[in-house]
Amino acid sequence: MKIPEVTVARLARYLYHLRCLEERGIESVSSHEIAFGTGVNSNLVRKDLSYFGGFGKRGVGYDVSNLKRQIMKILDFTKSWPVIVVGAGKLGAAVCSCPDLRERGFQVVGVFDNNLRRVKRSLAGVKILPMKNLPEVVEQYEVKIGIVTVPKMALPEVVELMKNSGINRILTFGWCPYSASEKALVRNVDFVTELEKLVFKGKDFSCQFIR
Amino acid sequence: MKIPEVTVARLARYLYHLRCLEERGIESVSSHEIAFGTGVNSNLVRKDLSYFGGFGKRGVGYDVSNLKRQIMKILDFTKSWPVIVVGAGKLGAAVCSCPDLRERGFQVVGVFDNNLRRVKRSLAGVKILPMKNLPEVVEQYEVKIGIVTVPKMALPEVVELMKNSGINRILTFGWCPYSASEKALVRNVDFVTELEKLVFKGKDFSCQFIR
DNA sequence: TCATGTGAAGCTATTCACAGCA
DNA sequence: TGCTGTGAATAGCTTCACATGA
């Protein structure tokens, strides 16, 4: 069956919420409660979960820790993923020190930058290395995921280097043209686009309120 | 007519590309070339533009600077928008110093933080002020857009303060539950979710390559 | 009775196919 | 002929309605 792209993003959101519930000692939850906690319609919560088989009990709801475990299995987060970060500027520092990264199953195993003033300093406990060391770290930790926080001018070059080192899933900040290829998945997050959407939403009265 | 949500994001992308073309002195462009340059299907490029009336000439293409101007008008970027940033940590610094912000029509008019060690220092030429000064700056510059870069624990409080000060479009980093309301549009960007999607995409062979 | 799971219906977005015009 | 603009067809996603089972 074809799983909607957006379902995956929502599963991550449910997982996030389930962790909160578990911390608060809550053992059972209904689709309605998940819906309320995540801002998603309860029908959709059930639909999303049903793509992977039912995890709940009719008339009862879902077992929090079981559902959490199941979603972790679906999203492939039963172990944590090693990632590298290229670019040790302000953004790179912000990314590396984001607690969510670790909490949600990623581990920064390498930070790279060609700015010599940054090299050898540390970021979130990981020593900053020059770019030429990238391939060996990728090989050593079998890294498949790379995050690029360099200025957009340097972006294509870094993406290319990552691909050639065996990294096949790349996240860039700011948009990277011509980046899709058969060698790697490249995704961009761009907060300025989100701002632009907000400006437009404000104009367009017909869709004034999100969700 | 109802404009698809995603169309707006793509318009921003086209605009971005048109700026590049203009800088390179290119005066005319076809939907096919825009498509290639932005990674969007050319039918969709034309469809998106047609929602707002046709800007091109049949058999010829689009005039770059005219199309640029038209899209700027659609997205409401004929003048630049004042924004404030709350949170002057690493992420706040990265956001404020992002050249795209200014290039794409936003101007940071205030940065706020309650960490006293940060107050009175500057970020991208704007003095960091304590939170209590937020309402007066919002009023002075008639700010409608706020960016929140504080740790997620402090998020709801900051969002509330912004709403009460007259800000009605808010961008947060990391997900903010219960944030939607009739008073303001709240959007979240969350790079960890994007990473999670990449991990899943790698698993799901049927949608191995994006775009 | 309550809440899940799921086919069907409805809605949104994209692609197709082609008419219209330089 | 070449490229835009657009209705129609298709694909993708969400909501509805209800059967199913605790």
PDB file of C-alpha atoms in Angstrom, chain B residues 51-196:
ATOM      1  CA  TYR B  51      -4.356  31.166 -10.827  1.00  0.00           C
ATOM      2  CA  PHE B  52      -3.452  34.838 -10.793  1.00  0.00           C
ATOM      3  CA  GLY B  53      -4.052  35.503 -14.482  1.00  0.00           C
ATOM      4  CA  GLY B  54      -1.569  34.860 -17.279  1.00  0.00           C
ATOM      5  CA  PHE B  55       1.671  36.774 -17.190  1.00  0.00           C
ATOM      6  CA  GLY B  56       3.285  35.212 -20.241  1.00  0.00           C
ATOM      7  CA  LYS B  57       3.084  35.507 -24.012  1.00  0.00           C
ATOM      8  CA  ARG B  58       1.996  32.426 -25.940  1.00  0.00           C
ATOM      9  CA  GLY B  59       4.764  31.121 -28.117  1.00  0.00           C
ATOM     10  CA  VAL B  60       7.317  33.271 -26.320  1.00  0.00           C
ATOM     11  CA  GLY B  61       7.454  32.867 -22.546  1.00  0.00           C
ATOM     12  CA  TYR B  62       7.591  35.199 -19.589  1.00  0.00           C
ATOM     13  CA  ASP B  63       9.318  38.540 -19.167  1.00  0.00           C
ATOM     14  CA  VAL B  64      11.637  37.985 -16.216  1.00  0.00           C
ATOM     15  CA  SER B  65      11.413  41.339 -14.508  1.00  0.00           C
ATOM     16  CA  ASN B  66       7.693  41.664 -15.068  1.00  0.00           C
ATOM     17  CA  LEU B  67       7.004  38.187 -13.717  1.00  0.00           C
ATOM     18  CA  LYS B  68       9.212  38.931 -10.739  1.00  0.00           C
ATOM     19  CA  ARG B  69       7.267  42.100 -10.037  1.00  0.00           C
ATOM     20  CA  GLN B  70       3.929  40.312 -10.404  1.00  0.00           C
ATOM     21  CA  ILE B  71       4.888  37.533  -7.987  1.00  0.00           C
ATOM     22  CA  MET B  72       6.152  40.096  -5.492  1.00  0.00           C
ATOM     23  CA  LYS B  73       2.778  41.785  -5.710  1.00  0.00           C
ATOM     24  CA  ILE B  74       0.931  38.471  -5.232  1.00  0.00           C
ATOM     25  CA  LEU B  75       2.998  37.509  -2.219  1.00  0.00           C
ATOM     26  CA  ASP B  76       2.696  41.046  -0.880  1.00  0.00           C
ATOM     27  CA  PHE B  77       6.390  41.889  -0.925  1.00  0.00           C
ATOM     28  CA  THR B  78       6.324  45.229  -2.645  1.00  0.00           C
ATOM     29  CA  LYS B  79       7.625  46.652   0.614  1.00  0.00           C
ATOM     30  CA  SER B  80       9.633  44.882   3.285  1.00  0.00           C
ATOM     31  CA  TRP B  81       8.016  43.493   6.437  1.00  0.00           C
ATOM     32  CA  PRO B  82       9.252  44.377   9.913  1.00  0.00           C
ATOM     33  CA  VAL B  83       9.806  41.315  12.131  1.00  0.00           C
ATOM     34  CA  ILE B  84      10.961  40.731  15.675  1.00  0.00           C
ATOM     35  CA  VAL B  85      12.978  37.806  16.984  1.00  0.00           C
ATOM     36  CA  VAL B  86      12.589  36.471  20.508  1.00  0.00           C
ATOM     37  CA  GLY B  87      15.534  34.415  21.762  1.00  0.00           C
ATOM     38  CA  ALA B  88      19.083  35.616  21.188  1.00  0.00           C
ATOM     39  CA  GLY B  89      20.840  32.282  21.543  1.00  0.00           C
ATOM     40  CA  LYS B  90      22.655  30.413  18.777  1.00  0.00           C
ATOM     41  CA  LEU B  91      19.534  29.889  16.717  1.00  0.00           C
ATOM     42  CA  GLY B  92      18.383  33.479  17.129  1.00  0.00           C
ATOM     43  CA  ALA B  93      21.798  34.658  16.008  1.00  0.00           C
ATOM     44  CA  ALA B  94      21.673  32.370  12.984  1.00  0.00           C
ATOM     45  CA  VAL B  95      18.226  33.622  12.035  1.00  0.00           C
ATOM     46  CA  CYS B  96      19.121  37.298  12.407  1.00  0.00           C
ATOM     47  CA  SER B  97      22.253  36.981  10.324  1.00  0.00           C
ATOM     48  CA  CYS B  98      20.587  35.032   7.518  1.00  0.00           C
ATOM     49  CA  PRO B  99      21.083  37.146   4.368  1.00  0.00           C
ATOM     50  CA  ASP B 100      17.950  35.661   2.790  1.00  0.00           C
ATOM     51  CA  LEU B 101      15.777  37.418   5.355  1.00  0.00           C
ATOM     52  CA  ARG B 102      16.676  40.858   4.079  1.00  0.00           C
ATOM     53  CA  GLU B 103      16.997  39.800   0.435  1.00  0.00           C
ATOM     54  CA  ARG B 104      13.522  38.336   0.478  1.00  0.00           C
ATOM     55  CA  GLY B 105      11.777  41.274   2.064  1.00  0.00           C
ATOM     56  CA  PHE B 106      12.020  41.083   5.836  1.00  0.00           C
ATOM     57  CA  GLN B 107      13.666  43.491   8.237  1.00  0.00           C
ATOM     58  CA  VAL B 108      14.562  42.603  11.819  1.00  0.00           C
ATOM     59  CA  VAL B 109      13.535  45.600  13.929  1.00  0.00           C
ATOM     60  CA  GLY B 110      13.841  44.026  17.363  1.00  0.00           C
ATOM     61  CA  VAL B 111      15.612  41.176  19.156  1.00  0.00           C
ATOM     62  CA  PHE B 112      14.549  40.175  22.666  1.00  0.00           C
ATOM     63  CA  ASP B 113      15.929  37.949  25.389  1.00  0.00           C
ATOM     64  CA  ASN B 114      15.582  37.785  29.133  1.00  0.00           C
ATOM     65  CA  ASN B 115      19.063  36.392  29.629  1.00  0.00           C
ATOM     66  CA  LEU B 116      20.793  39.415  31.117  1.00  0.00           C
ATOM     67  CA  ARG B 117      24.183  38.434  29.731  1.00  0.00           C
ATOM     68  CA  ARG B 118      22.758  38.843  26.248  1.00  0.00           C
ATOM     69  CA  VAL B 119      20.804  42.040  26.773  1.00  0.00           C
ATOM     70  CA  LYS B 120      22.418  45.194  25.384  1.00  0.00           C
ATOM     71  CA  ARG B 121      24.691  43.220  23.050  1.00  0.00           C
ATOM     72  CA  SER B 122      23.791  43.390  19.375  1.00  0.00           C
ATOM     73  CA  LEU B 123      22.688  40.903  16.757  1.00  0.00           C
ATOM     74  CA  ALA B 124      23.026  41.794  13.079  1.00  0.00           C
ATOM     75  CA  GLY B 125      23.045  45.470  13.992  1.00  0.00           C
ATOM     76  CA  VAL B 126      20.015  45.336  16.279  1.00  0.00           C
ATOM     77  CA  LYS B 127      20.396  45.818  20.018  1.00  0.00           C
ATOM     78  CA  ILE B 128      19.126  42.947  22.167  1.00  0.00           C
ATOM     79  CA  LEU B 129      16.467  44.140  24.587  1.00  0.00           C
ATOM     80  CA  PRO B 130      14.700  42.560  27.571  1.00  0.00           C
ATOM     81  CA  MET B 131      11.278  41.086  26.921  1.00  0.00           C
ATOM     82  CA  LYS B 132       9.459  43.872  28.709  1.00  0.00           C
ATOM     83  CA  ASN B 133      10.377  46.214  25.848  1.00  0.00           C
ATOM     84  CA  LEU B 134       8.672  43.982  23.281  1.00  0.00           C
ATOM     85  CA  PRO B 135       5.251  45.679  23.205  1.00  0.00           C
ATOM     86  CA  GLU B 136       6.628  49.160  22.620  1.00  0.00           C
ATOM     87  CA  VAL B 137       8.821  48.021  19.710  1.00  0.00           C
ATOM     88  CA  VAL B 138       5.904  46.117  18.183  1.00  0.00           C
ATOM     89  CA  GLU B 139       3.788  49.228  18.410  1.00  0.00           C
ATOM     90  CA  GLN B 140       6.461  51.609  17.158  1.00  0.00           C
ATOM     91  CA  TYR B 141       7.211  49.605  14.002  1.00  0.00           C
ATOM     92  CA  GLU B 142       3.697  48.147  13.618  1.00  0.00           C
ATOM     93  CA  VAL B 143       5.154  44.659  13.644  1.00  0.00           C
ATOM     94  CA  LYS B 144       2.806  41.838  12.660  1.00  0.00           C
ATOM     95  CA  ILE B 145       5.317  38.992  12.365  1.00  0.00           C
ATOM     96  CA  GLY B 146       7.286  37.327  15.152  1.00  0.00           C
ATOM     97  CA  ILE B 147       9.968  34.644  15.112  1.00  0.00           C
ATOM     98  CA  VAL B 148      10.524  32.549  18.236  1.00  0.00           C
ATOM     99  CA  THR B 149      13.874  30.839  18.788  1.00  0.00           C
ATOM    100  CA  VAL B 150      13.655  30.070  22.500  1.00  0.00           C
ATOM    101  CA  PRO B 151      13.884  26.522  23.922  1.00  0.00           C
ATOM    102  CA  LYS B 152      10.578  24.701  23.653  1.00  0.00           C
ATOM    103  CA  MET B 153       9.866  24.966  27.387  1.00  0.00           C
ATOM    104  CA  ALA B 154       9.570  28.744  27.114  1.00  0.00           C
ATOM    105  CA  LEU B 155       7.656  28.633  23.835  1.00  0.00           C
ATOM    106  CA  PRO B 156       3.985  28.862  24.920  1.00  0.00           C
ATOM    107  CA  GLU B 157       4.663  31.840  27.155  1.00  0.00           C
ATOM    108  CA  VAL B 158       6.450  33.777  24.417  1.00  0.00           C
ATOM    109  CA  VAL B 159       3.754  32.973  21.863  1.00  0.00           C
ATOM    110  CA  GLU B 160       1.125  34.248  24.286  1.00  0.00           C
ATOM    111  CA  LEU B 161       3.012  37.480  24.905  1.00  0.00           C
ATOM    112  CA  MET B 162       3.374  38.058  21.181  1.00  0.00           C
ATOM    113  CA  LYS B 163      -0.323  37.539  20.562  1.00  0.00           C
ATOM    114  CA  ASN B 164      -1.211  39.974  23.308  1.00  0.00           C
ATOM    115  CA  SER B 165       1.119  42.586  21.857  1.00  0.00           C
ATOM    116  CA  GLY B 166      -0.659  42.578  18.515  1.00  0.00           C
ATOM    117  CA  ILE B 167       1.494  40.139  16.560  1.00  0.00           C
ATOM    118  CA  ASN B 168      -0.693  37.825  14.495  1.00  0.00           C
ATOM    119  CA  ARG B 169       1.733  35.739  12.449  1.00  0.00           C
ATOM    120  CA  ILE B 170       4.208  33.673  14.408  1.00  0.00           C
ATOM    121  CA  LEU B 171       6.963  31.326  13.314  1.00  0.00           C
ATOM    122  CA  THR B 172       8.365  28.909  15.869  1.00  0.00           C
ATOM    123  CA  PHE B 173      11.254  26.483  15.650  1.00  0.00           C
ATOM    124  CA  GLY B 174      10.335  23.098  16.985  1.00  0.00           C
ATOM    125  CA  TRP B 175       6.759  22.145  17.399  1.00  0.00           C
ATOM    126  CA  CYS B 176       4.423  24.206  19.595  1.00  0.00           C
ATOM    127  CA  PRO B 177       1.264  22.389  20.683  1.00  0.00           C
ATOM    128  CA  TYR B 178      -2.050  24.182  21.211  1.00  0.00           C
ATOM    129  CA  SER B 179      -0.678  27.213  19.404  1.00  0.00           C
ATOM    130  CA  ALA B 180      -3.368  27.691  16.779  1.00  0.00           C
ATOM    131  CA  SER B 181      -5.983  30.258  17.695  1.00  0.00           C
ATOM    132  CA  GLU B 182      -8.244  32.902  16.273  1.00  0.00           C
ATOM    133  CA  LYS B 183      -5.833  35.590  17.301  1.00  0.00           C
ATOM    134  CA  ALA B 184      -2.822  34.511  15.294  1.00  0.00           C
ATOM    135  CA  LEU B 185      -1.445  32.197  12.673  1.00  0.00           C
ATOM    136  CA  VAL B 186       1.276  30.007  14.129  1.00  0.00           C
ATOM    137  CA  ARG B 187       3.572  27.917  11.974  1.00  0.00           C
ATOM    138  CA  ASN B 188       6.415  25.665  13.027  1.00  0.00           C
ATOM    139  CA  VAL B 189       9.552  24.671  11.249  1.00  0.00           C
ATOM    140  CA  ASP B 190      11.184  21.576  12.665  1.00  0.00           C
ATOM    141  CA  PHE B 191      14.308  20.246  11.038  1.00  0.00           C
ATOM    142  CA  VAL B 192      14.278  17.073  13.140  1.00  0.00           C
ATOM    143  CA  THR B 193      10.961  16.082  11.551  1.00  0.00           C
ATOM    144  CA  GLU B 194      12.582  16.509   8.151  1.00  0.00           C
ATOM    145  CA  LEU B 195      15.386  14.202   9.231  1.00  0.00           C
ATOM    146  CA  GLU B 196      12.828  11.665  10.418  1.00  0.00           C
TER     147      GLU B 196
END
